[in-house]
Short mmCIF file of C-alpha atoms in Angstrom, two decimals:
data_model
loop_
_atom_site.label_atom_id
_atom_site.label_comp_id
_atom_site.label_asym_id
_atom_site.label_seq_id
_atom_site.Cartn_x
_atom_site.Cartn_y
_atom_site.Cartn_z
CA MET A 20 140.14 98.83 111.72
CA ARG A 21 137.97 99.15 114.78
CA LEU A 22 134.53 100.56 113.95
CA GLY A 23 131.80 101.67 116.32
CA VAL A 24 128.13 102.01 115.46
CA LEU A 25 125.99 104.10 117.81
CA ASP A 26 122.31 103.22 117.48
CA VAL A 27 119.88 105.65 119.13
CA GLY A 28 116.72 103.57 119.01
CA SER A 29 113.26 103.84 120.51
CA ASN A 30 114.17 101.49 123.38
CA THR A 31 117.92 101.61 123.82
CA VAL A 32 121.06 103.47 122.89
CA HIS A 33 123.48 100.76 121.80
CA LEU A 34 127.15 101.10 120.94
CA LEU A 35 128.48 98.10 119.03
CA VAL A 36 132.24 97.94 118.49
CA VAL A 37 133.60 95.61 115.81
CA ASP A 38 136.94 94.78 114.24
CA ALA A 39 136.42 94.91 110.52
CA HIS A 40 137.91 95.41 107.09
CA PRO A 41 136.45 95.12 103.58
CA GLY A 42 135.76 91.54 102.53
CA ALA A 43 135.87 90.14 106.07
CA CYS A 44 133.16 89.27 108.57
CA PRO A 45 132.89 92.02 111.23
CA LEU A 46 133.95 90.57 114.59
CA PRO A 47 132.15 91.97 117.66
CA ALA A 48 134.63 93.40 120.19
CA HIS A 49 132.44 95.27 122.67
CA SER A 50 128.80 96.15 123.34
CA HIS A 51 127.56 99.04 125.49
CA LYS A 52 123.82 99.49 126.06
CA ALA A 53 121.64 101.94 127.97
CA GLU A 54 117.87 101.63 128.18
CA LEU A 55 116.45 105.05 127.42
CA ARG A 56 112.94 104.37 126.06
CA LEU A 57 112.77 107.58 124.06
CA ALA A 58 109.43 106.54 122.59
CA GLN A 59 107.93 106.73 126.09
CA LEU A 60 109.52 110.10 126.94
CA LEU A 61 107.45 112.08 124.45
CA ASP A 62 105.37 115.04 125.60
CA GLY A 63 101.70 115.34 124.71
CA ASP A 64 102.54 117.19 121.48
CA GLY A 65 104.92 114.47 120.29
CA SER A 66 108.13 116.24 121.31
CA ILE A 67 110.96 114.68 123.28
CA GLY A 68 110.72 116.51 126.59
CA PRO A 69 113.60 118.22 128.43
CA GLU A 70 114.13 115.18 130.65
CA GLY A 71 114.39 112.92 127.63
CA VAL A 72 116.87 115.20 125.86
CA ASP A 73 119.00 115.48 129.02
CA LYS A 74 119.07 111.68 129.30
CA LEU A 75 119.91 111.27 125.61
CA VAL A 76 122.84 113.69 125.84
CA ALA A 77 124.17 111.92 128.95
CA VAL A 78 123.88 108.46 127.36
CA VAL A 79 125.58 109.59 124.13
CA ARG A 80 128.44 111.00 126.23
CA GLU A 81 128.79 107.64 128.02
CA ALA A 82 128.83 105.79 124.71
CA LEU A 83 131.47 108.17 123.32
CA GLN A 84 133.68 107.49 126.33
CA ALA A 85 133.21 103.75 125.90
CA ALA A 86 134.11 104.04 122.20
CA GLU A 87 137.24 106.00 123.08
CA ASP A 88 138.20 103.48 125.76
CA LYS A 89 137.90 100.63 123.25
CA GLY A 90 139.99 102.37 120.60
CA VAL A 91 137.28 103.04 118.05
CA GLU A 92 138.72 104.76 114.97
CA ASP A 93 135.50 105.53 113.15
CA LEU A 94 132.10 106.06 114.81
CA LEU A 95 128.87 105.68 112.82
CA PRO A 96 126.08 107.36 114.82
CA PHE A 97 122.44 107.11 113.74
CA ALA A 98 118.91 107.47 115.11
CA THR A 99 115.67 105.72 114.19
CA SER A 100 111.93 106.25 114.62
CA ALA A 101 111.76 107.88 118.09
CA VAL A 102 113.98 110.79 117.01
CA ARG A 103 112.78 110.71 113.40
CA GLU A 104 109.16 111.29 114.38
CA ALA A 105 109.66 113.70 117.29
CA ARG A 106 108.21 117.15 116.60
CA ASN A 107 111.39 118.75 117.91
CA ALA A 108 113.80 116.40 116.15
CA ASP A 109 115.92 119.23 114.71
CA ASP A 110 116.34 120.84 118.12
CA VAL A 111 117.23 117.50 119.73
CA LEU A 112 119.82 116.73 117.07
CA ALA A 113 121.32 120.22 117.36
CA ARG A 114 121.68 119.92 121.12
CA VAL A 115 123.25 116.47 120.92
CA ARG A 116 125.77 117.81 118.41
CA ALA A 117 126.49 120.96 120.44
CA GLU A 118 127.01 119.12 123.72
CA THR A 119 128.71 115.91 122.54
CA GLY A 120 130.06 116.63 119.07
CA VAL A 121 128.08 113.70 117.66
CA GLY A 122 126.05 114.33 114.53
CA LEU A 123 123.32 111.69 114.52
CA GLN A 124 122.19 110.59 111.08
CA VAL A 125 118.44 110.10 111.14
CA LEU A 126 117.51 107.05 109.10
CA SER A 127 114.19 106.90 107.31
CA GLY A 128 112.03 103.83 107.79
CA GLU A 129 112.91 102.74 104.24
CA GLU A 130 116.63 103.10 104.98
CA GLU A 131 116.21 100.99 108.12
CA ALA A 132 114.49 98.28 106.07
CA ARG A 133 117.15 98.36 103.33
CA LEU A 134 120.10 98.19 105.71
CA THR A 135 118.53 95.42 107.77
CA PHE A 136 117.85 93.51 104.55
CA LEU A 137 121.50 93.92 103.52
CA ALA A 138 122.61 92.44 106.85
CA ALA A 139 120.27 89.46 106.46
CA ARG A 140 121.36 88.87 102.86
CA ARG A 141 125.05 88.86 103.84
CA TRP A 142 124.37 86.52 106.76
CA PHE A 143 122.39 83.93 104.80
CA GLY A 144 124.08 84.41 101.40
CA TRP A 145 122.80 84.00 97.87
CA SER A 146 121.68 80.41 98.43
CA ALA A 147 118.78 81.73 100.53
CA GLY A 148 117.11 82.92 97.32
CA LYS A 149 114.30 85.44 97.61
CA LEU A 150 114.30 86.80 101.17
CA LEU A 151 111.44 88.24 103.18
CA VAL A 152 112.84 90.09 106.21
CA LEU A 153 110.75 91.19 109.20
CA ASP A 154 112.08 93.52 111.91
CA ILE A 155 110.10 94.74 114.95
CA GLY A 156 111.70 97.68 116.71
CA GLY A 157 110.52 99.83 119.56
CA GLY A 158 108.89 102.38 117.25
CA SER A 159 108.31 100.69 113.92
CA LEU A 160 107.97 97.47 111.94
CA GLU A 161 110.14 97.13 108.85
CA ILE A 162 109.45 94.63 106.07
CA ALA A 163 111.73 94.05 103.08
CA TYR A 164 111.73 91.56 100.20
CA GLY A 165 114.14 90.82 97.39
CA MET A 166 116.57 88.64 95.52
CA ASP A 167 119.62 90.90 95.57
CA GLU A 168 121.42 92.94 98.23
CA GLU A 169 119.04 95.83 97.58
CA PRO A 170 115.44 94.82 98.30
CA ASP A 171 112.76 95.06 95.62
CA ALA A 172 110.12 96.23 98.12
CA THR A 173 110.28 97.84 101.55
CA VAL A 174 107.77 99.24 103.99
CA SER A 175 108.02 100.81 107.43
CA LEU A 176 104.91 100.84 109.63
CA PRO A 177 104.35 102.59 113.00
CA LEU A 178 103.93 99.22 114.72
CA GLY A 179 106.89 99.13 117.10
CA ALA A 180 106.42 97.16 120.30
CA GLY A 181 107.20 100.09 122.61
CA ARG A 182 105.00 102.55 120.73
CA LEU A 183 102.00 100.19 120.69
CA THR A 184 102.36 99.26 124.35
CA ALA A 185 102.35 102.89 125.45
CA ALA A 186 99.40 103.82 123.24
CA TRP A 187 97.18 100.72 123.47
CA LEU A 188 98.04 98.56 126.49
CA PRO A 189 98.22 100.66 129.66
CA GLY A 190 96.95 97.99 132.07
CA ASP A 191 98.95 95.35 133.92
CA PRO A 192 97.80 92.86 132.89
CA PRO A 193 96.15 94.62 129.94
CA ASP A 194 92.40 94.74 129.52
CA PRO A 195 91.25 91.95 127.15
CA GLU A 196 89.26 94.40 125.04
CA ALA A 197 92.35 96.60 124.67
CA VAL A 198 94.28 93.57 123.44
CA ARG A 199 91.56 92.77 120.90
CA SER A 200 91.49 96.39 119.70
CA LEU A 201 95.25 96.42 119.24
CA ARG A 202 95.11 93.09 117.41
CA ARG A 203 92.55 94.53 114.95
CA HIS A 204 94.63 97.69 114.46
CA VAL A 205 97.87 95.80 113.81
CA ARG A 206 96.27 93.42 111.32
CA ALA A 207 94.58 96.22 109.41
CA GLU A 208 97.86 98.13 109.09
CA ILE A 209 99.86 95.13 107.90
CA ALA A 210 97.12 93.87 105.57
CA ARG A 211 97.32 97.09 103.52
CA THR A 212 100.90 96.26 102.55
CA VAL A 213 100.63 92.54 101.76
CA GLY A 214 99.59 93.02 98.12
CA GLU A 215 102.72 95.01 97.31
CA PHE A 216 104.86 92.03 98.31
CA SER A 217 102.57 89.26 97.01
CA ARG A 218 102.93 90.54 93.46
CA LEU A 219 106.65 89.73 93.64
CA GLY A 220 106.07 86.04 94.30
CA ALA A 221 106.58 83.79 97.29
CA PRO A 222 109.86 84.14 99.22
CA ASP A 223 112.28 81.24 99.38
CA HIS A 224 113.32 82.07 102.93
CA VAL A 225 111.67 84.19 105.64
CA VAL A 226 113.86 85.65 108.36
CA ALA A 227 113.34 87.96 111.30
CA THR A 228 115.66 90.21 113.24
CA SER A 229 115.30 92.22 116.47
CA LYS A 230 115.17 91.50 120.17
CA THR A 231 111.41 90.93 120.05
CA PHE A 232 111.65 88.06 117.58
CA LYS A 233 114.64 86.58 119.41
CA GLN A 234 112.73 86.54 122.70
CA LEU A 235 109.63 85.03 121.10
CA ALA A 236 111.74 82.32 119.49
CA ARG A 237 113.37 81.59 122.86
CA LEU A 238 109.92 81.20 124.45
CA ALA A 239 109.02 78.76 121.71
CA GLY A 240 112.06 76.62 122.49
CA ALA A 241 114.94 78.11 120.48
CA ALA A 242 118.48 78.01 121.83
CA ARG A 243 119.65 80.57 124.37
CA SER A 244 121.61 83.61 123.19
CA ALA A 245 124.54 82.29 125.25
CA ASP A 246 124.83 79.39 122.79
CA GLY A 247 126.16 81.82 120.19
CA PRO A 248 125.03 83.30 116.86
CA LEU A 249 125.82 80.27 114.69
CA VAL A 250 123.08 78.10 116.21
CA GLN A 251 120.01 77.98 113.99
CA ARG A 252 116.92 79.43 115.68
CA GLU A 253 113.40 79.22 114.32
CA LEU A 254 109.99 80.51 115.28
CA LYS A 255 106.87 78.61 114.22
CA ARG A 256 103.58 80.43 113.86
CA GLU A 257 101.77 77.59 115.65
CA SER A 258 103.98 78.06 118.73
CA LEU A 259 103.57 81.83 118.63
CA GLU A 260 99.78 81.55 118.41
CA GLY A 261 99.86 79.47 121.58
CA TRP A 262 101.95 82.04 123.43
CA VAL A 263 99.95 85.18 122.57
CA PRO A 264 96.95 84.48 124.88
CA ARG A 265 99.32 83.36 127.64
CA LEU A 266 101.29 86.60 127.42
CA ALA A 267 98.04 88.60 127.38
CA GLY A 268 97.02 87.12 130.73
CA MET A 269 100.36 87.81 132.45
CA THR A 270 101.58 90.82 134.38
CA VAL A 271 104.83 92.46 133.35
CA ALA A 272 106.55 90.87 136.36
CA GLU A 273 105.33 87.42 135.33
CA ARG A 274 106.59 87.89 131.77
CA ALA A 275 109.98 88.94 133.09
CA GLU A 276 110.28 85.49 134.73
CA LEU A 277 110.02 83.74 131.35
CA PRO A 278 113.18 82.32 129.74
CA GLY A 279 115.07 84.86 127.65
CA VAL A 280 112.82 87.82 128.57
CA SER A 281 114.59 90.80 130.11
CA ASP A 282 112.99 93.09 132.68
CA GLY A 283 113.25 96.03 130.30
CA ARG A 284 111.47 94.24 127.44
CA ALA A 285 108.82 92.35 129.39
CA GLY A 286 106.30 95.19 129.26
CA GLN A 287 106.23 95.38 125.47
CA LEU A 288 106.53 91.69 124.67
CA LEU A 289 102.80 91.20 124.19
CA ALA A 290 102.52 94.01 121.64
CA GLY A 291 105.54 92.61 119.84
CA ALA A 292 103.98 89.15 119.82
CA LEU A 293 100.75 90.50 118.32
CA VAL A 294 102.73 92.18 115.52
CA ALA A 295 104.82 89.06 114.88
CA GLU A 296 101.76 86.82 114.82
CA ALA A 297 99.89 89.15 112.46
CA ALA A 298 102.84 89.47 110.07
CA MET A 299 103.40 85.71 109.92
CA ASP A 300 99.69 85.03 109.44
CA LEU A 301 99.01 87.69 106.80
CA PHE A 302 102.15 86.83 104.81
CA GLY A 303 101.39 83.11 105.06
CA VAL A 304 104.56 82.27 106.99
CA GLU A 305 104.55 79.01 108.93
CA THR A 306 108.19 79.11 110.07
CA LEU A 307 110.82 81.83 110.03
CA GLU A 308 114.50 81.82 110.95
CA ILE A 309 116.09 84.29 113.34
CA CYS A 310 118.93 86.32 111.83
CA PRO A 311 121.66 87.35 114.29
CA TRP A 312 122.52 90.42 112.19
CA ALA A 313 120.22 93.42 111.87
CA LEU A 314 120.33 97.18 111.36
CA ARG A 315 123.59 97.90 113.18
CA GLU A 316 125.42 95.27 111.16
CA GLY A 317 123.84 96.65 107.99
CA VAL A 318 125.24 100.11 108.77
CA ILE A 319 128.69 98.59 109.34
CA LEU A 320 128.56 96.53 106.14
CA ARG A 321 127.52 99.55 104.07
CA ARG A 322 130.43 101.53 105.55
CA LEU A 323 132.86 98.71 104.72
CA ASP A 324 131.54 98.55 101.17
CA HIS A 325 132.58 102.19 100.68
CA MET A 326 136.06 101.77 102.15
CA PRO A 327 139.02 101.46 99.76
CA THR A 328 140.63 98.03 99.67
CA GLY A 329 144.35 97.44 99.73
#
C-alpha cells in the first residue's frame, strides 16, 4: 500500500510518501517539504502565535493535497517538540483538526527517541550489536541505546539546533562569548545524562540521524546526498572539532556557500555542530556512521508492524 507520514517538526513540515507492506523495505515514492520554523514563531509566553498557526494550517492543507495527488491510502500525521512544548498546543491541534481534518499525534521526546532507534536498528540490522543513536532536531536532541529493537535507555534534551540558535546566537556572525556560553550550556546538559548510558556498557556501533549530522558529515568529506542512501557516510570527531571554530567565524551567508549546506539550515548549523561535538566528546565517540533512516521511517515501520499480513 501507499503510506504517507506527515512530520510537523520544529524546522519543516515534511510529507514522505512510501510504497510499503509488512516484511518489505519501504520504498520512497515522493517527498514534499515546507520550511515553517515553528520553533522561531513562538510568542514571548511560549505560544505559537496567530501567524504561526495560520502558516501551519496552510502547510498541512498543501501536504494533504500532495498526499491525495500521490494516491496515499493511509496518512500518519505527527508533531514533535515545537508543538509539544507550545503553551497553546491544545488550541493549535484543535484548529488544525477543525480546518484540515488532520489529527496530529504529538510524540513525546522519549517516543521520538524510540522510533528513531527502531529505524536505525532496522537499517543496520542485528549485526550492528549494541547501538547508540544520536539525533539532533530543530527543537531537541534525542539519544537512545540498546541491543534490541526497543532501546534500553532514552533521553530527550532541549538542545535542538533551531531552538539554541534563536535563544543563544543572535549575531551574524555570533559573538565569540555567546558561542562559548552556548558550548558550556550544551556540555552541562549532555553530561548529566552520560552516566545513565555508561552503566549499560560501551556501544558496538554509534550512528546519527538528522539533517544536521548529514550536513556536518558532508562538510567533513562524506559523499553527497545525490549519491544515494546506500553509500556509507561517517563523521569523525577530529574533523568536526576542526570545523566548529570555522563555522563560528562565518556569517550565515558564508555557511550557505559550503557543500551540502542549504540556505534554510545555514543559520543553525553552528549550534548543531556544538551539540554534535559535545555528544561525541562526552560519550567518547571517535567516529559515527550516518543512518539514512530516522523518525519518519520509524513511524512507518511501527505502522507496518501492526498491519495484518497475508
